[in-house]
Every structure is written in structure tokens, then in C-alpha cells.
Amino acid sequence: MTTQQLCLPTVYLNGNFLPIEEAKISPLDRGFIFGDGVYEVIPFYAGRGLRMREHLRRLQRSMNELAIENPYAIEHWESTITALIERNGGGNVGVYIQVTRGVAKRDFPPPKGLTQTVFMMVNPLATPKPEIYAKGISCISLDDNRWLKCHIKSVALLGAVLLKHESNQGGFDEAVLFRDGYLTESSASNIAAVKSGIILCPPMDNLILPGITYELMIELARKNSMPLEIRRVARKEVKKADELWIMSSTKEVAPIVLLDDKPIGTGQPGPVFKQMYQHFQDYKRSLSAVSAAAE
Ligand code: PDD
């Protein structure tokens, strides 16, 4: 694989913009040794961030959970991200940010006073192709065997990697995860169900990542008077749902039409999904209109 395919050419590492080939990190970095770090993925459309502030606030919360000091003020994050996108030619991109505790002798207790490692790269935003929104995706139910701090956007993602791998090995696009008989989320996305016109949303507790797209979807539903309940959703309710949606910064909101080879509802993207999809696209358009007016 060439580095061109790994990410767009210019990355950011510890204060410098440089070609990806020149970006070097110590093997003793605690991110490499222990997965001791956090990350974010922020979508940009035509150079305009979708909820960048919210992503940066979540990054702060993740760092708080790990007692890693945030090396930058929010304005510094924003200007550095903007500069990195510009250096890579703008467009529709996903910005990946990673902050680790830093480099130290390998020892479990986190030492104090390390210098955090800050890495950022930019990738073309691979939102689903139109046929995904038109036809939907197929998923498998799996037991959520990740740790109990899924609200932290930690780089220690082996649980999610193995679940995603298992779903792909079985010929499915994604996994729908259940813990103790209740819906949690997917390996790298949130999930909501729809029954009798009501959007059913698992609560944002320690068992799921509080997705920025998920929060936006809830906000759009409320703004547009779409009935919604935030509560635990049992496995049998999921199986009998009329619709099932998957959401993330890279997937936006997409319909799941098959679960364990059985149709969800009619086996087609449902009417509530179509309404939400429209609100989401309108929101994206309003973003560029607001930014354009401010320029
Ligand atoms: N994943 N749940 C999990 C476990 C996730 O990893 C993600 C995001 C989400 C959705 O969050 P958001 O709407 O803020 O993107 C939910 C990103 C895209 C990733 O790891 O690449």
C-alpha cells in the first residue's frame, strides 16, 4: 500500500505539519504500548465542520476520564485543524485526531508530567454511496463484549475491531450489539430503532459512545416534532422494529434493513428514516449557508 492511500499527504504531529512519510513516533509511546490515548473523527463538508466544537468538547471529556491534560485550548485546536485541512486541499474530509499520554518507560501506572503526543490526519470523507441510503445495509446481532467505559472515545479499540471483523466474516456490513438483552450500539456507530412511528434511542450512559451524529439526530427529531423516546431497548423490540438506523460521522444516518438475515419491517428503508435523512441533509446545507453568510 502506498502512503497516498493511507491518508491525505500532510499530517500534523506535535506542533509540525509534515508529510506522512516523515511523521515518526516513539515505540514507547503509551498509545502504542497500552492504547493509552483518545481520539476523534470530525466530518467536514466543503471545508466546513459539522459540530467541530461538540467533537472537541467530547475530546476534552475523554481526556478528563483518562486524566490526560488537554495540551491545546479549543481555539488552538480549531485553527490547527483548519490549517491542516487547507494544506490538504479542503473538500469533504474526515479529520482524525489522536492524543496519547506520551512516551515513558513501559510501566502500567501512568506517570505524571509526560508530554502528550498529538497526531492529526485527514482522509476523504467516505460517506455511504446513494444506494446504501436507497437499499439499506445488513447486520448481525452480537453480544457486546467490550469494556464498561464505552463512553470514552479511547484508541484501545480491539473489542470493536474483533466485533466488526466477526460481522464482516459472516458476510454482514455491521454488528448490532446487545448487552444483557438490551441494545447498545454498533462497533463504530450508534443505533436507533423505530416502532409505530416512535424513534427509540438507547440512553447515553457508560455503555455507548455519546455520538455527535446521534445527538444531532435527536435534536432534529425534537425540532421537527418526530416522536422519540430515550430508554433501554430490549432485543425483542429490536427484532420486531419497523426500522433500524445506524449513525456516525462517516455514515451520517443510514437504514439497516436486514438483521440476522431477517427483514426489519418491510425490509426496505422506512418512512421515518426518509424523513430523518431529509432533515439531516437540510441541516448539512444550512451549515454551508450559515458559514457562507458569515464570510
Ligand atoms: N466512530 N459509537 C462508536 C463506538 C463509535 O466509534 C462512533 C464513531 C460512534 C458515532 O459517533 P459520532 O457520531 O460522533 O461519529 C458511536 C468513528 C466514526 C470512528 O471510530 O471512526
PDB file of C-alpha atoms in Angstrom, residues 62-286:
ATOM      1  CA  SER A  62     -12.414  11.678  27.057  1.00  0.00           C
ATOM      2  CA  MET A  63      -9.135  13.235  28.231  1.00  0.00           C
ATOM      3  CA  ASN A  64     -10.701  14.100  31.588  1.00  0.00           C
ATOM      4  CA  GLU A  65     -11.690  10.445  32.028  1.00  0.00           C
ATOM      5  CA  LEU A  66      -8.089   9.333  31.443  1.00  0.00           C
ATOM      6  CA  ALA A  67      -6.582  12.267  33.403  1.00  0.00           C
ATOM      7  CA  ILE A  68      -4.651  13.358  30.331  1.00  0.00           C
ATOM      8  CA  GLU A  69      -4.220  17.102  30.290  1.00  0.00           C
ATOM      9  CA  ASN A  70      -5.510  18.783  27.147  1.00  0.00           C
ATOM     10  CA  PRO A  71      -2.415  20.282  25.516  1.00  0.00           C
ATOM     11  CA  TYR A  72      -4.376  22.874  23.496  1.00  0.00           C
ATOM     12  CA  ALA A  73      -7.109  25.439  24.061  1.00  0.00           C
ATOM     13  CA  ILE A  74     -10.202  24.914  21.908  1.00  0.00           C
ATOM     14  CA  GLU A  75      -9.301  27.873  19.623  1.00  0.00           C
ATOM     15  CA  HIS A  76      -5.870  26.342  19.012  1.00  0.00           C
ATOM     16  CA  TRP A  77      -7.455  23.034  18.076  1.00  0.00           C
ATOM     17  CA  GLU A  78      -9.804  24.802  15.686  1.00  0.00           C
ATOM     18  CA  SER A  79      -7.108  26.848  13.926  1.00  0.00           C
ATOM     19  CA  THR A  80      -4.751  23.855  13.643  1.00  0.00           C
ATOM     20  CA  ILE A  81      -7.483  21.627  12.210  1.00  0.00           C
ATOM     21  CA  THR A  82      -8.466  24.329   9.709  1.00  0.00           C
ATOM     22  CA  ALA A  83      -4.819  24.777   8.666  1.00  0.00           C
ATOM     23  CA  LEU A  84      -4.375  21.021   8.219  1.00  0.00           C
ATOM     24  CA  ILE A  85      -7.468  20.764   6.017  1.00  0.00           C
ATOM     25  CA  GLU A  86      -6.306  23.702   3.900  1.00  0.00           C
ATOM     26  CA  ARG A  87      -2.864  22.160   3.452  1.00  0.00           C
ATOM     27  CA  ASN A  88      -4.597  19.041   2.127  1.00  0.00           C
ATOM     28  CA  GLY A  89      -6.781  20.918  -0.347  1.00  0.00           C
ATOM     29  CA  GLY A  90     -10.077  21.204   1.586  1.00  0.00           C
ATOM     30  CA  GLY A  91     -13.196  19.402   0.337  1.00  0.00           C
ATOM     31  CA  ASN A  92     -15.263  16.737   2.100  1.00  0.00           C
ATOM     32  CA  VAL A  93     -12.934  15.186   4.644  1.00  0.00           C
ATOM     33  CA  GLY A  94     -12.814  13.430   7.983  1.00  0.00           C
ATOM     34  CA  VAL A  95     -10.214  14.788  10.393  1.00  0.00           C
ATOM     35  CA  TYR A  96      -8.737  12.164  12.693  1.00  0.00           C
ATOM     36  CA  ILE A  97      -7.267  13.481  15.954  1.00  0.00           C
ATOM     37  CA  GLN A  98      -5.336  11.347  18.417  1.00  0.00           C
ATOM     38  CA  VAL A  99      -3.899  12.416  21.756  1.00  0.00           C
ATOM     39  CA  THR A 100      -1.892   9.952  23.816  1.00  0.00           C
ATOM     40  CA  ARG A 101      -0.401  10.295  27.280  1.00  0.00           C
ATOM     41  CA  GLY A 102       3.092  10.412  25.745  1.00  0.00           C
ATOM     42  CA  VAL A 103       6.374   8.494  25.865  1.00  0.00           C
ATOM     43  CA  ALA A 104       7.586   6.717  29.032  1.00  0.00           C
ATOM     44  CA  LYS A 105       9.337   3.582  30.317  1.00  0.00           C
ATOM     45  CA  ARG A 106       6.891   0.683  29.991  1.00  0.00           C
ATOM     46  CA  ASP A 107       5.115   0.565  33.330  1.00  0.00           C
ATOM     47  CA  PHE A 108       1.381   0.303  33.982  1.00  0.00           C
ATOM     48  CA  PRO A 109       0.768   3.270  36.311  1.00  0.00           C
ATOM     49  CA  PRO A 110       0.506   6.420  34.207  1.00  0.00           C
ATOM     50  CA  PRO A 111       3.429   8.713  35.095  1.00  0.00           C
ATOM     51  CA  LYS A 112       2.684  12.380  35.699  1.00  0.00           C
ATOM     52  CA  GLY A 113       4.139  15.219  33.669  1.00  0.00           C
ATOM     53  CA  LEU A 114       4.540  13.493  30.300  1.00  0.00           C
ATOM     54  CA  THR A 115       4.299  15.491  27.095  1.00  0.00           C
ATOM     55  CA  GLN A 116       1.202  14.373  25.222  1.00  0.00           C
ATOM     56  CA  THR A 117       1.581  13.094  21.673  1.00  0.00           C
ATOM     57  CA  VAL A 118      -0.789  14.891  19.305  1.00  0.00           C
ATOM     58  CA  PHE A 119      -1.356  13.437  15.852  1.00  0.00           C
ATOM     59  CA  MET A 120      -3.849  14.501  13.193  1.00  0.00           C
ATOM     60  CA  MET A 121      -4.509  13.252   9.697  1.00  0.00           C
ATOM     61  CA  VAL A 122      -7.149  13.912   7.079  1.00  0.00           C
ATOM     62  CA  ASN A 123      -8.991  11.367   4.952  1.00  0.00           C
ATOM     63  CA  PRO A 124     -11.508  11.833   2.167  1.00  0.00           C
ATOM     64  CA  LEU A 125     -14.931  11.563   3.823  1.00  0.00           C
ATOM     65  CA  ALA A 126     -16.251   8.184   2.739  1.00  0.00           C
ATOM     66  CA  THR A 127     -19.963   8.727   3.371  1.00  0.00           C
ATOM     67  CA  PRO A 128     -22.110   5.838   2.114  1.00  0.00           C
ATOM     68  CA  LYS A 129     -22.921   5.642  -1.577  1.00  0.00           C
ATOM     69  CA  PRO A 130     -26.506   6.669  -2.564  1.00  0.00           C
ATOM     70  CA  GLU A 131     -27.549   3.012  -2.954  1.00  0.00           C
ATOM     71  CA  ILE A 132     -26.871   2.441   0.757  1.00  0.00           C
ATOM     72  CA  TYR A 133     -29.486   5.067   1.624  1.00  0.00           C
ATOM     73  CA  ALA A 134     -31.812   3.631  -1.010  1.00  0.00           C
ATOM     74  CA  LYS A 135     -31.369  -0.063  -0.222  1.00  0.00           C
ATOM     75  CA  GLY A 136     -30.015  -0.241   3.343  1.00  0.00           C
ATOM     76  CA  ILE A 137     -27.433  -2.494   4.965  1.00  0.00           C
ATOM     77  CA  SER A 138     -27.456  -5.901   6.618  1.00  0.00           C
ATOM     78  CA  CYS A 139     -26.311  -6.566  10.176  1.00  0.00           C
ATOM     79  CA  ILE A 140     -25.701  -9.414  12.586  1.00  0.00           C
ATOM     80  CA  SER A 141     -26.632  -9.375  16.305  1.00  0.00           C
ATOM     81  CA  LEU A 142     -23.637  -9.922  18.539  1.00  0.00           C
ATOM     82  CA  ASP A 143     -23.039  -9.790  22.276  1.00  0.00           C
ATOM     83  CA  ASP A 144     -21.377  -6.547  23.278  1.00  0.00           C
ATOM     84  CA  ASN A 145     -18.236  -7.825  24.997  1.00  0.00           C
ATOM     85  CA  ARG A 146     -16.371  -4.513  25.083  1.00  0.00           C
ATOM     86  CA  TRP A 147     -15.372  -2.890  28.366  1.00  0.00           C
ATOM     87  CA  LEU A 148     -17.742  -0.871  30.568  1.00  0.00           C
ATOM     88  CA  LYS A 149     -16.407   2.571  29.666  1.00  0.00           C
ATOM     89  CA  CYS A 150     -17.673   2.805  26.117  1.00  0.00           C
ATOM     90  CA  HIS A 151     -18.495   6.493  26.640  1.00  0.00           C
ATOM     91  CA  ILE A 152     -14.751   7.247  26.399  1.00  0.00           C
ATOM     92  CA  LYS A 153     -13.517   7.597  22.825  1.00  0.00           C
ATOM     93  CA  SER A 154     -10.390   5.594  23.603  1.00  0.00           C
ATOM     94  CA  VAL A 155      -7.918   4.357  20.984  1.00  0.00           C
ATOM     95  CA  ALA A 156      -7.999   0.945  22.717  1.00  0.00           C
ATOM     96  CA  LEU A 157     -10.447  -0.437  20.147  1.00  0.00           C
ATOM     97  CA  LEU A 158      -9.641  -4.140  19.975  1.00  0.00           C
ATOM     98  CA  GLY A 159     -13.115  -5.151  21.179  1.00  0.00           C
ATOM     99  CA  ALA A 160     -14.707  -3.110  18.391  1.00  0.00           C
ATOM    100  CA  VAL A 161     -12.167  -4.354  15.821  1.00  0.00           C
ATOM    101  CA  LEU A 162     -12.975  -8.003  16.600  1.00  0.00           C
ATOM    102  CA  LEU A 163     -16.740  -7.422  16.529  1.00  0.00           C
ATOM    103  CA  LYS A 164     -16.511  -5.634  13.189  1.00  0.00           C
ATOM    104  CA  HIS A 165     -14.302  -8.422  11.849  1.00  0.00           C
ATOM    105  CA  GLU A 166     -16.758 -11.076  13.017  1.00  0.00           C
ATOM    106  CA  SER A 167     -19.648  -9.311  11.289  1.00  0.00           C
ATOM    107  CA  ASN A 168     -17.707  -8.896   8.031  1.00  0.00           C
ATOM    108  CA  GLN A 169     -16.502 -12.517   8.135  1.00  0.00           C
ATOM    109  CA  GLY A 170     -20.147 -13.597   8.302  1.00  0.00           C
ATOM    110  CA  GLY A 171     -20.918 -11.506   5.210  1.00  0.00           C
ATOM    111  CA  PHE A 172     -22.649  -8.684   7.138  1.00  0.00           C
ATOM    112  CA  ASP A 173     -21.954  -4.980   6.872  1.00  0.00           C
ATOM    113  CA  GLU A 174     -22.026  -4.266  10.607  1.00  0.00           C
ATOM    114  CA  ALA A 175     -22.854  -5.661  14.034  1.00  0.00           C
ATOM    115  CA  VAL A 176     -25.818  -4.637  16.177  1.00  0.00           C
ATOM    116  CA  LEU A 177     -24.636  -5.097  19.759  1.00  0.00           C
ATOM    117  CA  PHE A 178     -26.614  -6.217  22.800  1.00  0.00           C
ATOM    118  CA  ARG A 179     -25.560  -6.267  26.438  1.00  0.00           C
ATOM    119  CA  ASP A 180     -27.685  -8.157  28.973  1.00  0.00           C
ATOM    120  CA  GLY A 181     -30.507  -8.354  26.432  1.00  0.00           C
ATOM    121  CA  TYR A 182     -30.561  -4.649  25.581  1.00  0.00           C
ATOM    122  CA  LEU A 183     -29.416  -2.734  22.518  1.00  0.00           C
ATOM    123  CA  THR A 184     -26.209  -0.766  22.947  1.00  0.00           C
ATOM    124  CA  GLU A 185     -24.747   0.375  19.603  1.00  0.00           C
ATOM    125  CA  SER A 186     -22.641  -0.881  16.689  1.00  0.00           C
ATOM    126  CA  SER A 187     -18.863  -1.386  16.656  1.00  0.00           C
ATOM    127  CA  ALA A 188     -18.238   2.187  15.435  1.00  0.00           C
ATOM    128  CA  SER A 189     -21.694   3.781  15.206  1.00  0.00           C
ATOM    129  CA  ASN A 190     -24.839   4.400  17.227  1.00  0.00           C
ATOM    130  CA  ILE A 191     -28.112   2.567  16.591  1.00  0.00           C
ATOM    131  CA  ALA A 192     -31.736   3.647  16.995  1.00  0.00           C
ATOM    132  CA  ALA A 193     -34.947   1.692  16.316  1.00  0.00           C
ATOM    133  CA  VAL A 194     -38.384   2.859  15.191  1.00  0.00           C
ATOM    134  CA  LYS A 195     -41.627   1.259  16.340  1.00  0.00           C
ATOM    135  CA  SER A 196     -45.104   2.572  15.472  1.00  0.00           C
ATOM    136  CA  GLY A 197     -43.602   5.901  14.411  1.00  0.00           C
ATOM    137  CA  ILE A 198     -41.618   6.398  17.640  1.00  0.00           C
ATOM    138  CA  ILE A 199     -37.816   6.648  17.445  1.00  0.00           C
ATOM    139  CA  LEU A 200     -36.344   4.515  20.266  1.00  0.00           C
ATOM    140  CA  CYS A 201     -32.902   5.634  21.433  1.00  0.00           C
ATOM    141  CA  PRO A 202     -30.642   3.833  23.929  1.00  0.00           C
ATOM    142  CA  PRO A 203     -29.599   6.228  26.726  1.00  0.00           C
ATOM    143  CA  MET A 204     -26.175   7.863  26.565  1.00  0.00           C
ATOM    144  CA  ASP A 205     -24.662   6.108  29.561  1.00  0.00           C
ATOM    145  CA  ASN A 206     -21.335   4.295  30.005  1.00  0.00           C
ATOM    146  CA  LEU A 207     -22.395   1.525  27.606  1.00  0.00           C
ATOM    147  CA  ILE A 208     -22.296   3.581  24.421  1.00  0.00           C
ATOM    148  CA  LEU A 209     -20.358   6.422  22.879  1.00  0.00           C
ATOM    149  CA  PRO A 210     -22.407   9.633  23.022  1.00  0.00           C
ATOM    150  CA  GLY A 211     -22.280  10.095  19.244  1.00  0.00           C
ATOM    151  CA  ILE A 212     -22.301  13.611  17.867  1.00  0.00           C
ATOM    152  CA  THR A 213     -24.407  12.388  14.931  1.00  0.00           C
ATOM    153  CA  TYR A 214     -26.742  10.603  17.390  1.00  0.00           C
ATOM    154  CA  GLU A 215     -27.159  13.818  19.415  1.00  0.00           C
ATOM    155  CA  LEU A 216     -27.823  15.753  16.215  1.00  0.00           C
ATOM    156  CA  MET A 217     -30.404  13.176  15.112  1.00  0.00           C
ATOM    157  CA  ILE A 218     -32.202  13.500  18.483  1.00  0.00           C
ATOM    158  CA  GLU A 219     -32.117  17.284  18.181  1.00  0.00           C
ATOM    159  CA  LEU A 220     -33.503  17.182  14.623  1.00  0.00           C
ATOM    160  CA  ALA A 221     -36.261  14.767  15.667  1.00  0.00           C
ATOM    161  CA  ARG A 222     -37.331  17.068  18.513  1.00  0.00           C
ATOM    162  CA  LYS A 223     -37.152  20.183  16.356  1.00  0.00           C
ATOM    163  CA  ASN A 224     -39.357  18.536  13.751  1.00  0.00           C
ATOM    164  CA  SER A 225     -41.838  17.074  16.277  1.00  0.00           C
ATOM    165  CA  MET A 226     -40.934  13.472  15.472  1.00  0.00           C
ATOM    166  CA  PRO A 227     -41.913  11.240  18.436  1.00  0.00           C
ATOM    167  CA  LEU A 228     -38.849   9.947  20.271  1.00  0.00           C
ATOM    168  CA  GLU A 229     -38.138   8.031  23.472  1.00  0.00           C
ATOM    169  CA  ILE A 230     -34.740   7.747  25.145  1.00  0.00           C
ATOM    170  CA  ARG A 231     -34.817   4.458  27.027  1.00  0.00           C
ATOM    171  CA  ARG A 232     -33.380   0.980  27.103  1.00  0.00           C
ATOM    172  CA  VAL A 233     -34.476  -1.032  24.062  1.00  0.00           C
ATOM    173  CA  ALA A 234     -34.833  -4.802  24.522  1.00  0.00           C
ATOM    174  CA  ARG A 235     -33.501  -7.290  21.969  1.00  0.00           C
ATOM    175  CA  LYS A 236     -37.014  -8.481  21.104  1.00  0.00           C
ATOM    176  CA  GLU A 237     -38.126  -4.908  20.406  1.00  0.00           C
ATOM    177  CA  VAL A 238     -35.205  -4.520  18.015  1.00  0.00           C
ATOM    178  CA  LYS A 239     -36.117  -7.708  16.195  1.00  0.00           C
ATOM    179  CA  LYS A 240     -39.722  -6.532  15.841  1.00  0.00           C
ATOM    180  CA  ALA A 241     -38.846  -2.940  14.999  1.00  0.00           C
ATOM    181  CA  ASP A 242     -40.315  -1.276  11.917  1.00  0.00           C
ATOM    182  CA  GLU A 243     -36.994   0.423  11.202  1.00  0.00           C
ATOM    183  CA  LEU A 244     -33.417   0.331  12.429  1.00  0.00           C
ATOM    184  CA  TRP A 245     -30.884   3.100  11.818  1.00  0.00           C
ATOM    185  CA  ILE A 246     -27.119   3.309  12.105  1.00  0.00           C
ATOM    186  CA  MET A 247     -25.395   6.660  12.696  1.00  0.00           C
ATOM    187  CA  SER A 248     -21.906   8.101  12.774  1.00  0.00           C
ATOM    188  CA  SER A 249     -19.797  10.964  11.475  1.00  0.00           C
ATOM    189  CA  THR A 250     -18.787   8.916   8.447  1.00  0.00           C
ATOM    190  CA  LYS A 251     -22.098   7.090   7.835  1.00  0.00           C
ATOM    191  CA  GLU A 252     -24.413  10.023   8.633  1.00  0.00           C
ATOM    192  CA  VAL A 253     -27.783   8.253   9.185  1.00  0.00           C
ATOM    193  CA  ALA A 254     -28.299   5.025   7.214  1.00  0.00           C
ATOM    194  CA  PRO A 255     -31.011   2.333   7.270  1.00  0.00           C
ATOM    195  CA  ILE A 256     -30.467  -1.263   8.417  1.00  0.00           C
ATOM    196  CA  VAL A 257     -32.910  -3.470   6.514  1.00  0.00           C
ATOM    197  CA  LEU A 258     -31.761  -6.979   7.465  1.00  0.00           C
ATOM    198  CA  LEU A 259     -30.846  -8.269  10.902  1.00  0.00           C
ATOM    199  CA  ASP A 260     -29.580 -11.853  11.171  1.00  0.00           C
ATOM    200  CA  ASP A 261     -30.841 -12.402   7.608  1.00  0.00           C
ATOM    201  CA  LYS A 262     -34.407 -11.421   8.584  1.00  0.00           C
ATOM    202  CA  PRO A 263     -36.067  -8.252   7.290  1.00  0.00           C
ATOM    203  CA  ILE A 264     -36.524  -5.304   9.631  1.00  0.00           C
ATOM    204  CA  GLY A 265     -40.073  -4.077   8.979  1.00  0.00           C
ATOM    205  CA  THR A 266     -40.705  -4.304   5.235  1.00  0.00           C
ATOM    206  CA  GLY A 267     -37.020  -4.936   4.513  1.00  0.00           C
ATOM    207  CA  GLN A 268     -36.811  -1.507   2.853  1.00  0.00           C
ATOM    208  CA  PRO A 269     -35.712   1.891   4.213  1.00  0.00           C
ATOM    209  CA  GLY A 270     -38.769   3.133   6.118  1.00  0.00           C
ATOM    210  CA  PRO A 271     -40.728   6.401   6.012  1.00  0.00           C
ATOM    211  CA  VAL A 272     -39.372   7.722   9.327  1.00  0.00           C
ATOM    212  CA  PHE A 273     -35.823   7.135   8.092  1.00  0.00           C
ATOM    213  CA  LYS A 274     -36.579   9.008   4.863  1.00  0.00           C
ATOM    214  CA  GLN A 275     -37.884  11.959   6.879  1.00  0.00           C
ATOM    215  CA  MET A 276     -34.802  11.990   9.126  1.00  0.00           C
ATOM    216  CA  TYR A 277     -32.459  11.608   6.148  1.00  0.00           C
ATOM    217  CA  GLN A 278     -34.040  14.716   4.627  1.00  0.00           C
ATOM    218  CA  HIS A 279     -33.676  16.702   7.869  1.00  0.00           C
ATOM    219  CA  PHE A 280     -30.044  15.638   8.078  1.00  0.00           C
ATOM    220  CA  GLN A 281     -29.288  16.733   4.509  1.00  0.00           C
ATOM    221  CA  ASP A 282     -31.115  20.043   5.136  1.00  0.00           C
ATOM    222  CA  TYR A 283     -29.011  20.550   8.248  1.00  0.00           C
ATOM    223  CA  LYS A 284     -25.813  19.987   6.242  1.00  0.00           C
ATOM    224  CA  ARG A 285     -26.973  22.513   3.642  1.00  0.00           C
ATOM    225  CA  SER A 286     -27.845  25.056   6.352  1.00  0.00           C
TER     226      SER A 286
END
